[in-house]
Short mmCIF file of C-alpha atoms in Angstrom, two decimals:
data_model
loop_
_atom_site.label_atom_id
_atom_site.label_comp_id
_atom_site.label_asym_id
_atom_site.label_seq_id
_atom_site.Cartn_x
_atom_site.Cartn_y
_atom_site.Cartn_z
CA UNK A 1 0.03 -0.06 0.02
CA UNK A 2 1.50 3.36 -0.91
CA UNK A 3 2.31 5.63 1.84
CA UNK A 4 2.17 8.83 -0.34
CA UNK A 5 -1.55 8.34 -1.31
CA UNK A 6 -3.45 11.59 -2.34
CA UNK A 7 -5.80 13.31 0.06
CA UNK A 8 -8.79 12.08 -2.04
CA UNK A 9 -7.52 8.39 -1.70
CA UNK A 10 -7.07 8.67 2.09
CA UNK A 11 -10.62 10.18 2.38
CA UNK A 12 -12.04 7.38 0.34
CA UNK A 13 -10.24 4.69 2.46
CA UNK A 14 -11.38 6.56 5.64
CA UNK A 15 -14.97 6.41 4.36
CA UNK A 16 -14.52 2.72 3.43
CA UNK A 17 -13.38 1.77 6.95
CA UNK A 18 -16.14 3.84 8.60
CA UNK A 19 -18.67 2.06 6.50
CA UNK A 20 -17.22 -1.29 7.45
CA UNK A 21 -17.28 -0.34 11.12
CA UNK A 22 -20.94 0.59 10.86
CA UNK A 23 -21.74 -2.69 9.12
CA UNK A 24 -19.98 -4.73 11.69
CA UNK A 25 -21.73 -2.79 14.58
CA UNK A 26 -25.17 -3.39 12.97
CA UNK A 27 -24.83 -7.19 12.95
CA UNK A 28 -22.78 -7.32 16.26
CA UNK A 29 -25.51 -8.36 18.70
CA UNK A 30 -27.44 -10.95 16.61
CA UNK A 31 -24.37 -12.24 14.62
CA UNK A 32 -21.12 -11.68 16.52
CA UNK A 33 -19.17 -13.97 14.16
CA UNK A 34 -20.11 -11.98 11.16
CA UNK A 35 -19.15 -8.70 12.87
CA UNK A 36 -15.87 -10.24 13.84
CA UNK A 37 -15.16 -11.40 10.31
CA UNK A 38 -15.85 -7.85 8.95
CA UNK A 39 -13.58 -6.27 11.61
CA UNK A 40 -10.72 -8.78 11.14
CA UNK A 41 -10.76 -8.34 7.39
CA UNK A 42 -10.67 -4.54 7.84
CA UNK A 43 -7.68 -4.73 10.31
CA UNK A 44 -5.75 -6.69 7.56
CA UNK A 45 -6.22 -3.79 5.15
CA UNK A 46 -5.22 -1.02 7.62
CA UNK A 47 -1.98 0.86 7.29
CA UNK A 48 0.30 0.84 10.29
CA UNK A 49 -0.28 4.57 10.90
CA UNK A 50 -4.12 4.21 11.20
CA UNK A 51 -3.95 3.57 14.85
CA UNK A 52 -7.24 5.22 15.81
CA UNK A 53 -9.20 3.02 13.27
CA UNK A 54 -7.25 -0.07 14.37
CA UNK A 55 -8.31 0.60 17.94
CA UNK A 56 -12.01 0.82 17.09
CA UNK A 57 -11.83 -2.43 15.13
CA UNK A 58 -9.94 -4.36 17.81
CA UNK A 59 -12.36 -3.13 20.40
CA UNK A 60 -15.27 -4.40 18.21
CA UNK A 61 -13.58 -7.80 17.82
CA UNK A 62 -13.17 -7.87 21.67
CA UNK A 63 -16.81 -6.96 22.10
CA UNK A 64 -17.94 -9.86 19.73
CA UNK A 65 -16.01 -12.33 21.93
CA UNK A 66 -17.38 -10.71 24.99
CA UNK A 67 -21.06 -11.19 23.66
CA UNK A 68 -20.20 -14.89 23.24
CA UNK A 69 -18.79 -15.17 26.74
CA UNK A 70 -15.28 -15.81 25.19
CA UNK A 71 -13.82 -13.46 27.88
CA UNK A 72 -10.20 -14.60 27.46
CA UNK A 73 -10.25 -13.79 23.69
CA UNK A 74 -12.13 -10.52 24.50
CA UNK A 75 -9.58 -9.41 26.94
CA UNK A 76 -6.72 -10.17 24.48
CA UNK A 77 -8.23 -7.92 21.91
CA UNK A 78 -9.20 -5.28 24.44
CA UNK A 79 -5.60 -5.17 25.68
CA UNK A 80 -4.31 -5.07 22.12
CA UNK A 81 -6.50 -2.04 21.51
CA UNK A 82 -5.38 -0.57 24.87
CA UNK A 83 -1.63 -0.78 23.85
CA UNK A 84 -2.43 1.22 20.69
CA UNK A 85 -4.52 3.77 22.57
CA UNK A 86 -1.59 4.24 25.13
CA UNK A 87 0.74 4.62 22.24
CA UNK A 88 -1.58 7.15 20.71
CA UNK A 89 -2.09 8.94 23.99
CA UNK A 90 -5.90 8.99 23.43
CA UNK A 91 -7.21 9.33 26.95
CA UNK A 92 -10.86 8.86 26.10
CA UNK A 93 -10.35 5.64 24.12
CA UNK A 94 -8.05 4.43 26.95
CA UNK A 95 -10.68 5.03 29.58
CA UNK A 96 -13.30 3.33 27.35
CA UNK A 97 -11.01 0.25 27.10
CA UNK A 98 -10.50 0.20 30.86
CA UNK A 99 -14.19 0.06 31.17
CA UNK A 100 -14.61 -2.81 28.74
CA UNK A 101 -11.81 -4.73 30.40
CA UNK A 102 -13.41 -4.16 33.72
CA UNK A 103 -16.77 -5.51 32.43
CA UNK A 104 -14.97 -8.66 31.04
CA UNK A 105 -13.45 -9.30 34.39
CA UNK A 106 -16.71 -8.72 36.14
CA UNK A 107 -18.42 -11.34 34.00
CA UNK A 108 -15.68 -13.86 34.86
CA UNK A 109 -16.02 -13.20 38.63
CA UNK A 110 -12.58 -11.55 38.72
CA UNK A 111 -13.95 -8.62 40.84
CA UNK A 112 -10.61 -7.24 42.12
CA UNK A 113 -9.31 -6.62 38.61
CA UNK A 114 -12.76 -5.37 37.48
CA UNK A 115 -12.71 -2.86 40.28
CA UNK A 116 -9.15 -1.72 39.45
CA UNK A 117 -9.95 -1.10 35.88
CA UNK A 118 -13.24 0.60 36.61
CA UNK A 119 -11.26 2.98 38.95
CA UNK A 120 -8.65 3.73 36.21
CA UNK A 121 -11.48 4.56 33.84
CA UNK A 122 -13.20 6.75 36.40
CA UNK A 123 -9.97 8.62 37.10
CA UNK A 124 -9.43 9.22 33.41
CA UNK A 125 -12.99 10.48 32.80
CA UNK A 126 -12.78 12.78 35.82
CA UNK A 127 -9.54 14.26 34.61
CA UNK A 128 -11.17 14.81 31.21
CA UNK A 129 -14.26 16.27 32.82
CA UNK A 130 -16.69 13.83 31.00
CA UNK A 131 -19.79 13.67 33.23
CA UNK A 132 -21.60 11.06 31.07
CA UNK A 133 -18.73 8.75 30.95
CA UNK A 134 -18.15 9.22 34.66
CA UNK A 135 -21.85 8.19 35.30
CA UNK A 136 -21.44 5.06 32.96
CA UNK A 137 -18.46 3.94 35.04
CA UNK A 138 -20.33 4.52 38.28
CA UNK A 139 -23.05 2.35 36.81
CA UNK A 140 -20.56 -0.40 36.15
CA UNK A 141 -19.13 -0.23 39.55
CA UNK A 142 -22.70 -0.56 40.92
CA UNK A 143 -23.05 -3.72 38.91
CA UNK A 144 -19.89 -5.07 40.49
CA UNK A 145 -21.23 -4.40 44.04
CA UNK A 146 -24.50 -5.95 43.01
CA UNK A 147 -22.60 -9.13 42.21
CA UNK A 148 -20.83 -8.97 45.50
CA UNK A 149 -24.23 -8.73 47.20
CA UNK A 150 -23.19 -5.43 48.68
CA UNK A 151 -26.56 -3.65 48.13
CA UNK A 152 -25.57 -0.43 49.89
CA UNK A 153 -22.52 0.29 47.83
CA UNK A 154 -24.34 -0.89 44.57
CA UNK A 155 -27.29 1.56 45.18
CA UNK A 156 -24.87 4.41 46.16
CA UNK A 157 -23.10 4.01 42.86
CA UNK A 158 -26.24 3.57 40.79
CA UNK A 159 -27.82 6.70 42.41
CA UNK A 160 -24.49 8.76 41.71
CA UNK A 161 -24.73 7.45 38.13
CA UNK A 162 -28.34 8.51 37.90
CA UNK A 163 -27.65 11.99 39.13
CA UNK A 164 -24.82 12.32 36.57
CA UNK A 165 -27.08 11.09 33.71
CA UNK A 166 -29.80 13.43 34.74
CA UNK A 167 -27.46 16.47 34.74
CA UNK A 168 -26.23 15.26 31.28
CA UNK A 169 -29.75 14.82 30.06
CA UNK A 170 -29.04 11.19 29.14
CA UNK A 171 -32.37 9.41 29.22
CA UNK A 172 -30.78 6.06 28.13
CA UNK A 173 -28.31 6.17 31.01
CA UNK A 174 -31.10 7.10 33.43
CA UNK A 175 -33.23 4.11 32.20
CA UNK A 176 -30.23 1.86 32.66
CA UNK A 177 -29.65 2.92 36.31
CA UNK A 178 -33.36 2.57 37.16
CA UNK A 179 -33.40 -0.96 35.81
CA UNK A 180 -30.15 -1.77 37.80
CA UNK A 181 -31.63 -0.30 41.04
CA UNK A 182 -34.59 -2.51 40.39
CA UNK A 183 -32.40 -5.51 40.01
CA UNK A 184 -30.71 -4.81 43.37
CA UNK A 185 -34.15 -4.75 45.07
CA UNK A 186 -34.95 -8.03 43.34
CA UNK A 187 -31.80 -9.64 44.86
CA UNK A 188 -32.85 -8.29 48.19
CA UNK A 189 -36.33 -9.61 47.79
CA UNK A 190 -37.84 -6.09 48.03
CA UNK A 191 -40.17 -6.87 45.15
CA UNK A 192 -42.49 -3.87 45.53
CA UNK A 193 -39.55 -1.37 45.39
CA UNK A 194 -38.05 -3.26 42.51
CA UNK A 195 -41.31 -3.16 40.50
CA UNK A 196 -41.61 0.69 41.08
CA UNK A 197 -38.10 1.24 39.59
CA UNK A 198 -38.80 -1.10 36.58
CA UNK A 199 -42.14 0.62 35.93
CA UNK A 200 -40.43 4.09 36.11
CA UNK A 201 -37.71 2.83 33.66
CA UNK A 202 -40.39 1.47 31.30
CA UNK A 203 -42.20 4.86 31.13
CA UNK A 204 -38.98 6.74 30.58
CA UNK A 205 -37.79 4.29 27.88
CA UNK A 206 -41.11 4.58 26.14
CA UNK A 207 -40.97 8.36 26.10
CA UNK A 208 -37.44 8.35 24.79
CA UNK A 209 -37.92 5.45 22.32
CA UNK A 210 -35.27 3.48 24.12
CA UNK A 211 -36.34 0.08 23.04
CA UNK A 212 -33.43 -1.76 24.54
CA UNK A 213 -34.00 -0.19 27.91
CA UNK A 214 -37.65 -0.87 27.61
CA UNK A 215 -36.86 -4.62 26.94
CA UNK A 216 -34.74 -4.74 30.07
CA UNK A 217 -37.53 -3.13 32.13
CA UNK A 218 -40.18 -5.53 30.89
CA UNK A 219 -37.82 -8.45 31.69
CA UNK A 220 -37.25 -7.09 35.19
CA UNK A 221 -41.00 -6.68 35.79
CA UNK A 222 -41.47 -10.24 34.50
CA UNK A 223 -39.02 -11.48 37.06
CA UNK A 224 -40.76 -9.65 39.84
CA UNK A 225 -44.19 -10.96 38.91
CA UNK A 226 -42.83 -14.53 38.47
CA UNK A 227 -41.48 -14.35 42.16
CA UNK A 228 -44.75 -12.96 43.26
CA UNK A 229 -46.52 -15.83 41.48
CA UNK A 230 -48.40 -13.35 39.23
CA UNK A 231 -47.68 -15.72 36.33
CA UNK A 232 -49.99 -14.17 33.74
CA UNK A 233 -48.42 -10.78 34.30
CA UNK A 234 -44.92 -12.42 34.16
CA UNK A 235 -45.79 -14.10 30.87
CA UNK A 236 -47.12 -10.86 29.45
CA UNK A 237 -43.89 -8.98 30.27
CA UNK A 238 -41.66 -11.78 28.95
CA UNK A 239 -43.77 -11.75 25.72
CA UNK A 240 -43.14 -7.97 25.55
CA UNK A 241 -39.50 -8.52 26.03
CA UNK A 242 -39.42 -11.05 23.17
CA UNK A 243 -41.34 -8.72 20.88
CA UNK A 244 -38.92 -5.86 21.48
CA UNK A 245 -35.85 -8.14 21.23
CA UNK A 246 -37.02 -9.20 17.80
CA UNK A 247 -37.44 -5.65 16.66
CA UNK A 248 -34.06 -4.54 17.89
CA UNK A 249 -32.34 -7.81 16.99
CA UNK A 250 -31.09 -8.74 20.36
CA UNK A 251 -30.99 -12.47 20.43
CA UNK A 252 -29.35 -12.66 23.87
CA UNK A 253 -32.26 -10.72 25.52
CA UNK A 254 -34.71 -12.89 23.62
CA UNK A 255 -33.09 -16.11 24.88
CA UNK A 256 -33.22 -14.90 28.48
CA UNK A 257 -36.97 -14.20 28.13
CA UNK A 258 -37.38 -17.76 26.59
CA UNK A 259 -35.65 -19.27 29.74
CA UNK A 260 -37.94 -17.22 31.90
CA UNK A 261 -41.06 -18.51 30.11
CA UNK A 262 -39.68 -22.01 30.23
CA UNK A 263 -39.32 -21.83 34.02
CA UNK A 264 -42.85 -20.54 34.48
CA UNK A 265 -44.43 -23.22 32.28
CA UNK A 266 -42.28 -25.83 33.86
CA UNK A 267 -43.51 -24.99 37.38
CA UNK A 268 -47.04 -24.86 35.88
CA UNK A 269 -46.46 -28.42 34.62
CA UNK A 270 -46.82 -27.30 30.98
CA UNK A 271 -43.78 -29.24 30.15
CA UNK A 272 -44.10 -29.15 26.43
CA UNK A 273 -44.23 -25.38 26.28
CA UNK A 274 -41.36 -25.33 28.79
CA UNK A 275 -39.32 -27.68 26.67
CA UNK A 276 -40.02 -25.69 23.38
CA UNK A 277 -38.92 -22.42 25.01
CA UNK A 278 -35.82 -23.92 26.51
CA UNK A 279 -34.82 -25.54 23.23
CA UNK A 280 -35.38 -22.28 21.40
CA UNK A 281 -33.22 -20.48 23.96
CA UNK A 282 -30.51 -23.16 23.58
CA UNK A 283 -30.57 -22.79 19.81
CA UNK A 284 -29.95 -19.04 20.18
CA UNK A 285 -27.17 -19.61 22.65
CA UNK A 286 -25.56 -21.97 20.10
CA UNK A 287 -26.07 -19.54 17.33
CA UNK A 288 -24.39 -16.61 19.04
CA UNK A 289 -21.94 -18.94 20.75
CA UNK A 290 -22.69 -17.69 24.26
CA UNK A 291 -21.54 -20.46 26.58
CA UNK A 292 -22.94 -18.97 29.79
CA UNK A 293 -26.32 -18.85 28.17
CA UNK A 294 -25.80 -22.30 26.82
CA UNK A 295 -25.09 -24.03 30.17
CA UNK A 296 -28.11 -22.19 31.65
CA UNK A 297 -30.28 -23.76 28.87
CA UNK A 298 -28.81 -27.20 29.69
CA UNK A 299 -29.70 -26.75 33.32
CA UNK A 300 -33.27 -25.85 32.50
CA UNK A 301 -33.61 -28.69 30.04
CA UNK A 302 -32.11 -31.09 32.59
CA UNK A 303 -34.80 -30.08 35.08
CA UNK A 304 -37.61 -30.34 32.55
CA UNK A 305 -36.63 -33.77 31.49
CA UNK A 306 -36.29 -34.87 35.16
CA UNK A 307 -39.81 -33.61 35.90
CA UNK A 308 -41.19 -35.49 32.90
CA UNK A 309 -39.54 -38.68 33.96
CA UNK A 310 -37.08 -38.63 31.09
CA UNK A 311 -34.09 -39.24 33.37
CA UNK A 312 -31.63 -40.24 30.74
CA UNK A 313 -32.10 -37.02 28.74
CA UNK A 314 -32.07 -35.15 32.04
CA UNK A 315 -28.86 -36.76 33.07
CA UNK A 316 -27.23 -36.03 29.68
CA UNK A 317 -28.22 -32.31 29.84
CA UNK A 318 -27.07 -32.27 33.56
CA UNK A 319 -23.63 -33.63 32.42
CA UNK A 320 -23.40 -31.04 29.61
CA UNK A 321 -24.32 -28.41 32.23
CA UNK A 322 -21.72 -29.31 34.69
CA UNK A 323 -19.07 -29.95 31.99
CA UNK A 324 -19.60 -26.52 30.39
CA UNK A 325 -19.75 -24.83 33.79
CA UNK A 326 -16.49 -26.49 34.84
CA UNK A 327 -14.86 -25.34 31.51
CA UNK A 328 -16.00 -21.83 32.19
CA UNK A 329 -14.76 -22.06 35.73
CA UNK A 330 -11.40 -23.38 34.54
CA UNK A 331 -11.46 -20.58 31.95
CA UNK A 332 -12.00 -18.02 34.69
CA UNK A 333 -8.80 -19.19 36.38
CA UNK A 334 -7.03 -19.10 32.90
CA UNK A 335 -8.47 -15.50 32.63
CA UNK A 336 -6.82 -14.45 35.91
CA UNK A 337 -3.45 -15.98 34.82
CA UNK A 338 -3.95 -14.37 31.40
CA UNK A 339 -4.77 -11.16 33.12
CA UNK A 340 -1.64 -11.25 35.14
CA UNK A 341 0.37 -11.70 31.88
CA UNK A 342 -1.49 -8.88 30.30
CA UNK A 343 -1.16 -6.63 33.24
CA UNK A 344 2.53 -7.35 33.33
CA UNK A 345 2.68 -6.60 29.65
CA UNK A 346 0.62 -3.45 30.12
CA UNK A 347 2.88 -2.35 33.11
CA UNK A 348 5.97 -3.04 30.80
CA UNK A 349 4.39 -0.90 28.13
CA UNK A 350 3.75 1.73 30.59
CA UNK A 351 7.29 1.51 31.90
CA UNK A 352 8.62 1.83 28.38
CA UNK A 353 6.23 4.75 27.83
CA UNK A 354 7.57 6.39 31.03
CA UNK A 355 11.08 5.72 29.93
CA UNK A 356 10.46 7.27 26.60
CA UNK A 357 8.82 10.23 28.24
CA UNK A 358 11.82 10.52 30.66
CA UNK A 359 14.23 10.53 27.63
CA UNK A 360 12.13 13.06 25.95
CA UNK A 361 12.09 15.15 29.05
CA UNK A 362 15.92 14.79 29.36
CA UNK A 363 16.32 15.82 25.69
CA UNK A 364 13.85 18.74 26.22
CA UNK A 365 15.89 19.90 29.25
CA UNK A 366 19.12 19.70 27.21
CA UNK A 367 17.57 21.55 24.41
CA UNK A 368 16.28 24.20 26.90
CA UNK A 369 19.79 24.47 28.33
CA UNK A 370 21.26 24.75 24.85
CA UNK A 371 18.78 27.48 23.87
CA UNK A 372 19.51 29.20 27.10
CA UNK A 373 23.24 29.04 26.55
CA UNK A 374 22.76 30.44 23.09
CA UNK A 375 20.52 33.17 24.40
CA UNK A 376 23.14 34.02 27.12
CA UNK A 377 25.81 34.00 24.52
CA UNK A 378 23.81 36.27 22.15
CA UNK A 379 23.06 38.58 25.05
CA UNK A 380 26.74 38.63 26.13
CA UNK A 381 27.83 39.36 22.54
CA UNK A 382 25.16 42.09 22.31
CA UNK A 383 26.28 43.49 25.65
CA UNK A 384 29.91 43.45 24.61
CA UNK A 385 29.05 45.18 21.29
CA UNK A 386 27.11 47.91 23.18
CA UNK A 387 30.00 48.28 25.56
CA UNK A 388 32.38 48.54 22.64
CA UNK A 389 30.08 51.11 21.02
CA UNK A 390 29.99 53.14 24.17
CA UNK A 391 33.81 52.93 24.53
CA UNK A 392 34.32 53.97 20.95
CA UNK A 393 31.81 56.86 21.36
CA UNK A 394 33.63 58.00 24.45
CA UNK A 395 36.98 57.81 22.67
CA UNK A 396 35.46 59.82 19.80
CA UNK A 397 34.20 62.51 22.26
CA UNK A 398 37.62 62.47 23.98
CA UNK A 399 39.38 62.88 20.65
CA UNK A 400 37.10 65.73 19.70
CA UNK A 401 37.77 67.39 23.06
CA UNK A 402 41.53 66.97 22.58
CA UNK A 403 41.23 68.38 19.07
CA UNK A 404 39.31 71.35 20.34
CA UNK A 405 41.81 71.81 23.19
CA UNK A 406 44.69 71.72 20.70
CA UNK A 407 42.91 74.09 18.43
CA UNK A 408 42.32 76.45 21.31
CA UNK A 409 46.03 76.08 22.28
CA UNK A 410 47.09 76.70 18.64
CA UNK A 411 44.87 79.72 18.41
CA UNK A 412 46.18 81.11 21.78
CA UNK A 413 49.70 80.44 20.61
CA UNK A 414 49.13 82.12 17.30
CA UNK A 415 47.68 85.20 19.07
CA UNK A 416 50.57 85.17 21.55
CA UNK A 417 53.08 84.84 18.67
CA UNK A 418 51.39 87.66 16.89
CA UNK A 419 51.60 89.89 20.01
CA UNK A 420 55.20 88.99 20.46
CA UNK A 421 55.88 89.71 16.78
CA UNK A 422 54.31 93.07 17.16
CA UNK A 423 56.30 93.68 20.23
CA UNK A 424 59.47 92.69 18.41
CA UNK A 425 58.72 94.91 15.38
CA UNK A 426 57.88 97.77 17.61
CA UNK A 427 61.12 97.15 19.58
CA UNK A 428 63.15 96.89 16.39
CA UNK A 429 61.46 99.98 14.96
CA UNK A 430 62.18 101.84 18.18
CA UNK A 431 65.63 100.61 18.64
CA UNK A 432 66.89 100.62 15.05
CA UNK A 433 64.82 102.75 12.81
CA UNK A 434 63.98 105.36 15.49
CA UNK A 435 67.66 105.98 16.33
CA UNK A 436 68.52 106.30 12.65
CA UNK A 437 65.71 108.74 12.02
CA UNK A 438 66.63 110.65 15.15
CA UNK A 439 70.25 111.08 13.93
CA UNK A 440 69.02 112.10 10.50
CA UNK A 441 66.57 114.56 12.16
CA UNK A 442 69.44 116.07 14.26
CA UNK A 443 71.60 116.55 11.20
CA UNK A 444 68.89 118.11 9.16
CA UNK A 445 68.00 120.41 12.14
CA UNK A 446 71.63 121.53 12.22
CA UNK A 447 71.66 122.24 8.59
CA UNK A 448 68.40 124.18 8.97
CA UNK A 449 69.43 126.28 11.95
CA UNK A 450 72.94 127.04 10.95
CA UNK A 451 72.95 128.80 7.63
CA UNK A 452 76.51 129.67 7.93
CA UNK A 453 77.91 126.26 8.02
CA UNK A 454 80.98 125.83 5.94
CA UNK A 455 80.48 123.85 2.73
CA UNK A 456 82.58 120.90 3.70
CA UNK A 457 80.80 120.69 6.96
CA UNK A 458 77.40 120.99 5.22
CA UNK A 459 78.35 118.36 2.77
CA UNK A 460 79.47 116.12 5.54
CA UNK A 461 76.05 116.63 7.36
CA UNK A 462 74.10 116.00 4.21
CA UNK A 463 76.07 112.80 3.65
CA UNK A 464 75.45 111.74 7.27
CA UNK A 465 71.69 112.42 6.71
CA UNK A 466 71.71 110.29 3.60
CA UNK A 467 73.55 107.61 5.30
CA UNK A 468 71.00 107.61 8.06
CA UNK A 469 68.16 107.53 5.56
CA UNK A 470 69.85 104.64 3.70
CA UNK A 471 70.40 102.81 6.86
CA UNK A 472 66.80 103.48 7.90
CA UNK A 473 65.57 101.93 4.55
CA UNK A 474 67.98 99.00 5.06
CA UNK A 475 66.47 98.62 8.58
CA UNK A 476 62.89 98.74 7.18
CA UNK A 477 63.88 96.10 4.61
CA UNK A 478 65.32 93.86 7.29
CA UNK A 479 62.20 94.33 9.51
CA UNK A 480 59.98 93.41 6.57
CA UNK A 481 62.07 90.37 5.72
CA UNK A 482 61.77 89.16 9.27
CA UNK A 483 57.99 89.28 9.29
#
C-alpha cells in the first residue's frame, strides 16, 4: 500500500473503513461472528499509521467475543487495543477500554481486577471532565457491588450514576440505572420497590424511544411478577421482552426471556411449552456462541426432563451443564492468569512509555539548556558590542575634546606669537629705525638752523643724513624680511 496516497484516496479509504465499522456494529449483537469477520478483514487492510481506526476495530472484535462469553479472547483484543491507545495517548479511548476490560473481568468473577480497571477509567474520565462517561463507569461499579451482594454500595453508585445522567440529560443512562436499581431490590427480595423502579424505567424508555432499555424493564417486571406468582403478568412482560428483542435484533435478550417463560411453564407443569422455549433459547445460545447462556439452557432442560420422567435425557443435559460450567470455571482461572500476563505486559508498556517520556524530558531539558546558553551567548555578545560602541563613542568624544583643546592652544599660541611679533617689530622700529631717523633729524636740524655752516661741513652733514636715511631703509627692509 502506498504511503504517499493522495488526500482524495485517504478520504476514500477512511469512508470505506467507517462504512465497514458501521456494518459490523449493525450485525454485532445478533451475529457476533459476522461482525468479527468484517472487523478482522478490515484490520488486515489497515496501514500501520491508522492507529485510531485499528483501536476501534480491535475493540469491536473484543466485544464480539465478549457477547459470546469468550472472555479470554475478548480481553486479548481489548488489551491489544489498549496498547495502541496508550501509544496514541488517546485518553478517552483508553478510559473506554479500561471500562470494557473491567466488564469482562466482572463477568468472569474476577472482581478485584474489574474494580481496578473501573477506577482507572473513572480517574481518566474525571481528569477529562466527561460527566456522562463518569456516570457510565459509576453504573458499572454498581453492577460489581451488586454481584458482590453489597446492596448499599451498589445503590450508592447507581444513584450517583443516575444523578450524573440526569445532569447530562441522558435518558438512556437514567433508564439503565433505574433498571439496575430495580435488580438490586430483586436480589434483596424487596419486590414492590423493584417493581416501582422497573415501571419508572419503562415509562422513561417509552417516552425516549429507548427500546433496549424498555426490553430490560419488561424483563425485570416479568421476574418480579414471577417471584410474586403473578404468572399471567410475568408471561405478558416476557412476551413484551421477546417482541422488542425481535425488533431490535437482540437474541441474547430474547433467549433470556425464553428461559424465563420455560421456567414459568415448567412450574405450571406445562412441560411441552417449557421444553419448546428452553430448546429455542438453547438454539440462540448455540447460534451466538454464548457459553454462559448455553449452560443455563442445559440446566433448565435437565430439570424439565427430570420432571417429565425422562431421566436419561435429564442426566445427559445435566452432564453437559456441569461440563460446560467446569470449563468456564477453569477458563475463569485461565482468565486470571492471562490477566496477570496482560497486566505485566501493560505495566511493561507503561514503563517503556515512562522511559520514553523520561528521555524526551531529558532531551527537552538539554535543548532548553542549549537554547538558554545560546541566548546568554547572544546577550553577552550584544552586551559586549554595546560596551564597545559606548567605549568607541567616548573615545570619539575624548578625541574631539583633545582636538578642540589643541585648536584652542594653537589659536592662543598664534595670538601670543602675533603679539610677540608686534612687540618685536615695535622694539626693532624703536631701537633701530628710530635711532637712525633721530640722527638724520638732528643733522637736518643743524643744517636748517645754521645757515653759515661751511660747505665741507654741510656736505658732511648731508652725507650723514643720507647715510642715516639709507640705513633706515635697510632697517625697514630687514624688519619686513623678518615678518
